[in-house]
C-alpha positions as semicolon CSV with decimal commas, in nm:
position;residue;x (nm);y (nm);z (nm)
1;M;8,505;-30,684;10,043
2;A;8,521;-30,794;9,689
3;R;8,540;-31,165;9,652
4;V;8,897;-31,299;9,509
5;S;8,943;-31,474;9,204
6;Q;9,033;-31,813;9,141
7;A;9,257;-31,693;8,924
8;H;9,461;-31,415;9,131
9;L;9,476;-31,710;9,451
10;D;9,602;-31,964;9,152
11;A;9,836;-31,687;9,051
12;R;9,959;-31,595;9,372
13;R;10,040;-31,944;9,480
14;R;10,241;-31,985;9,144
15;Q;10,448;-31,659;9,285
16;I;10,496;-31,799;9,586
17;L;10,614;-32,121;9,432
18;D;10,835;-31,975;9,181
19;G;11,001;-31,755;9,440
20;A;11,059;-31,984;9,640
21;A;11,236;-32,252;9,415
22;L;11,459;-31,992;9,307
23;C;11,558;-31,926;9,632
24;F;11,596;-32,260;9,686
25;A;11,804;-32,350;9,363
26;R;12,038;-32,063;9,479
27;N;12,141;-32,109;9,851
28;G;12,017;-32,469;9,932
29;F;11,689;-32,554;10,139
30;H;11,879;-32,509;10,514
31;A;12,022;-32,173;10,378
32;T;11,711;-32,046;10,285
33;S;11,511;-31,867;10,544
34;M;11,102;-31,781;10,471
35;Q;11,244;-31,423;10,543
36;D;11,445;-31,481;10,178
37;V;11,113;-31,629;10,020
38;L;10,931;-31,314;10,149
39;K;11,189;-31,085;9,942
40;E;11,241;-31,269;9,668
41;T;10,844;-31,242;9,578
42;D;10,826;-30,914;9,723
43;L;10,519;-31,025;9,956
44;S;10,419;-30,972;10,291
45;A;10,417;-31,232;10,595
46;G;10,023;-31,258;10,594
47;A;10,036;-31,327;10,194
48;V;10,277;-31,607;10,184
49;Y;10,131;-31,808;10,525
50;R;9,810;-31,789;10,372
51;Y;9,927;-32,031;10,120
52;F;10,224;-32,223;10,317
53;S;10,293;-32,317;10,680
54;G;10,676;-32,291;10,598
55;K;10,974;-32,432;10,400
56;D;10,883;-32,792;10,418
57;E;10,489;-32,715;10,258
58;L;10,647;-32,491;9,980
59;I;10,908;-32,773;9,912
60;G;10,668;-33,058;9,941
61;A;10,448;-32,887;9,695
62;I;10,782;-32,767;9,480
63;V;10,814;-33,183;9,470
64;G;10,459;-33,275;9,438
65;E;10,425;-33,049;9,072
66;V;10,742;-33,117;8,915
67;L;10,657;-33,540;8,986
68;D;10,285;-33,441;8,833
69;V;10,415;-33,297;8,554
70;L;10,679;-33,590;8,479
71;R;10,378;-33,821;8,499
72;K;10,098;-33,664;8,264
73;T;10,367;-33,648;8,012
74;Y;10,418;-34,076;7,983
75;E;10,055;-34,103;8,004
76;G;9,956;-33,870;7,748
77;A;10,238;-34,104;7,539
78;A;10,071;-34,435;7,664
79;V;9,750;-34,356;7,424
80;E;9,987;-34,210;7,144
81;T;9,974;-34,446;6,855
82;P;10,236;-34,525;6,771
83;P;10,408;-34,446;7,125
84;P;10,697;-34,246;7,098
85;L;11,005;-34,401;7,170
86;P;11,276;-34,341;7,473
87;D;11,497;-34,113;7,240
88;V;11,158;-33,950;7,147
89;L;10,979;-33,916;7,494
90;V;11,276;-33,899;7,769
91;P;11,376;-33,599;7,597
92;R;10,999;-33,457;7,585
93;A;10,951;-33,515;7,933
94;L;11,233;-33,287;8,035
95;R;11,120;-33,064;7,754
96;Q;10,751;-32,984;7,887
97;L;10,932;-32,964;8,238
98;R;11,150;-32,708;8,130
99;E;10,869;-32,488;7,954
100;V;10,596;-32,561;8,252
101;R;10,869;-32,499;8,527
102;P;11,115;-32,254;8,342
103;G;11,271;-32,078;8,594
104;L;11,639;-31,997;8,618
105;L;11,883;-31,833;8,816
106;E;12,084;-31,524;8,748
107;S;12,338;-31,722;8,563
108;G;12,084;-31,857;8,320
109;E;12,129;-32,203;8,514
110;W;11,799;-32,410;8,499
111;V;11,679;-32,456;8,838
112;F;11,505;-32,776;8,842
113;P;11,844;-32,986;8,812
114;R;11,976;-32,810;9,140
115;L;11,651;-32,844;9,331
116;M;11,657;-33,227;9,224
117;I;12,003;-33,263;9,379
118;Q;11,870;-33,085;9,679
119;V;11,545;-33,306;9,702
120;W;11,754;-33,639;9,730
121;G;11,959;-33,531;10,025
122;E;11,660;-33,390;10,210
123;I;11,435;-33,709;10,178
124;L;11,704;-33,890;10,420
125;R;11,622;-33,653;10,687
126;N;11,292;-33,543;10,601
127;A;10,997;-33,852;10,614
128;E;10,684;-33,671;10,520
129;L;10,891;-33,498;10,181
130;A;11,014;-33,891;10,147
131;R;10,631;-33,969;10,154
132;I;10,563;-33,719;9,891
133;V;10,883;-33,814;9,686
134;Q;10,779;-34,193;9,697
135;A;10,419;-34,102;9,604
136;G;10,519;-33,902;9,331
137;Y;10,759;-34,175;9,165
138;D;10,505;-34,445;9,219
139;R;10,270;-34,217;8,987
140;V;10,542;-34,169;8,749
141;R;10,661;-34,513;8,750
142;A;10,371;-34,618;8,681
143;A;10,259;-34,410;8,405
144;W;10,607;-34,536;8,204
145;A;10,467;-34,880;8,250
146;R;10,186;-34,818;8,073
147;V;10,431;-34,695;7,832
148;V;10,603;-34,990;7,798
149;E;10,278;-35,200;7,759
150;S;10,182;-34,968;7,478
151;Y;10,491;-35,067;7,335
152;K;10,390;-35,412;7,323
153;S;10,080;-35,355;7,176
154;A;10,276;-35,186;6,911
155;G;10,514;-35,479;6,867
156;L;10,798;-35,273;6,924
157;I;10,937;-35,494;7,246
158;S;10,914;-35,823;7,339
159;A;10,574;-35,932;7,515
160;D;10,761;-36,079;7,827
161;A;10,971;-35,772;7,849
162;D;10,954;-35,625;8,252
163;A;10,730;-35,288;8,229
164;D;10,834;-35,199;8,610
165;A;11,209;-35,290;8,549
166;M;11,164;-35,066;8,257
167;A;10,981;-34,808;8,387
168;R;11,251;-34,800;8,682
169;V;11,552;-34,778;8,459
170;M;11,422;-34,483;8,249
171;I;11,357;-34,300;8,540
172;A;11,674;-34,336;8,636
173;L;11,824;-34,243;8,306
174;A;11,653;-33,882;8,279
175;Q;11,724;-33,822;8,672
176;G;12,106;-33,924;8,584
177;Y;12,065;-33,654;8,286
178;A;11,949;-33,385;8,539
179;A;12,196;-33,447;8,791
180;Q;12,480;-33,396;8,509
181;L;12,300;-33,094;8,449
182;A;12,337;-32,953;8,797
183;V;12,675;-33,107;8,863
184;I;12,843;-33,029;8,516
185;G;12,657;-32,784;8,352
186;D;12,432;-32,736;8,037
187;L;12,517;-33,011;7,803
188;P;12,484;-32,982;7,394
189;P;12,116;-32,968;7,243
190;G;12,033;-33,352;7,131
191;T;12,292;-33,529;7,377
192;L;11,994;-33,709;7,529
193;A;11,801;-33,828;7,256
194;E;12,204;-33,912;7,040
195;G;12,293;-34,103;7,352
196;L;11,940;-34,273;7,366
197;R;11,914;-34,385;7,007
198;A;12,277;-34,508;6,980
199;L;12,188;-34,717;7,314
200;M;11,894;-34,846;7,133
201;S;12,101;-34,933;6,789
202;M;12,292;-35,192;7,001
203;R;12,232;-35,590;6,866
204;D;12,415;-35,868;7,007
205;P;12,638;-36,054;6,793
206;R;12,578;-36,361;6,968
207;S;12,230;-36,354;6,915
208;A;12,271;-36,351;6,528
209;G;12,240;-36,672;6,286
């Protein structure tokens, strides 16, 4: 029997995850069956179950990948000299996520924001998914904290700035923007960068003089 290459195995796994993501974004986790995933991927049950035991494992794998993309983006930014400011970095992270996971629904809507909204609700009832999200979130938060430390080293922010607090706020901002994409629809290009730039330009007149 011919040996299956790792590239083939990776491609098949990718096919399954992308197909499942489309199904979940289209109809939600609970309204999607494994039969829907099989139909979307045009694969047999044996081919799919070779990689994933069921919907929960598929959801966890999709979430883990997304958080890993974000973590790598922020870790890369932390070693740049100078590190990119938030008005560059946050849009970059979302853009890179869209490049790596570009799946679109038939309407042209990007699947990631819809999946994110569903994950938030699902973790309230799914302890294993909550654990995956928490672990991934902690890694993203740590990567953002390293970016903040790079800002300090470059003299871009105060040396006593709370790196963890800033990391949490920047993650919340990206999450909120993605939630708007899911609920309201596509926003004008540059909205996130322009809004961040405006916030960063604010000065407290009480501190003048």
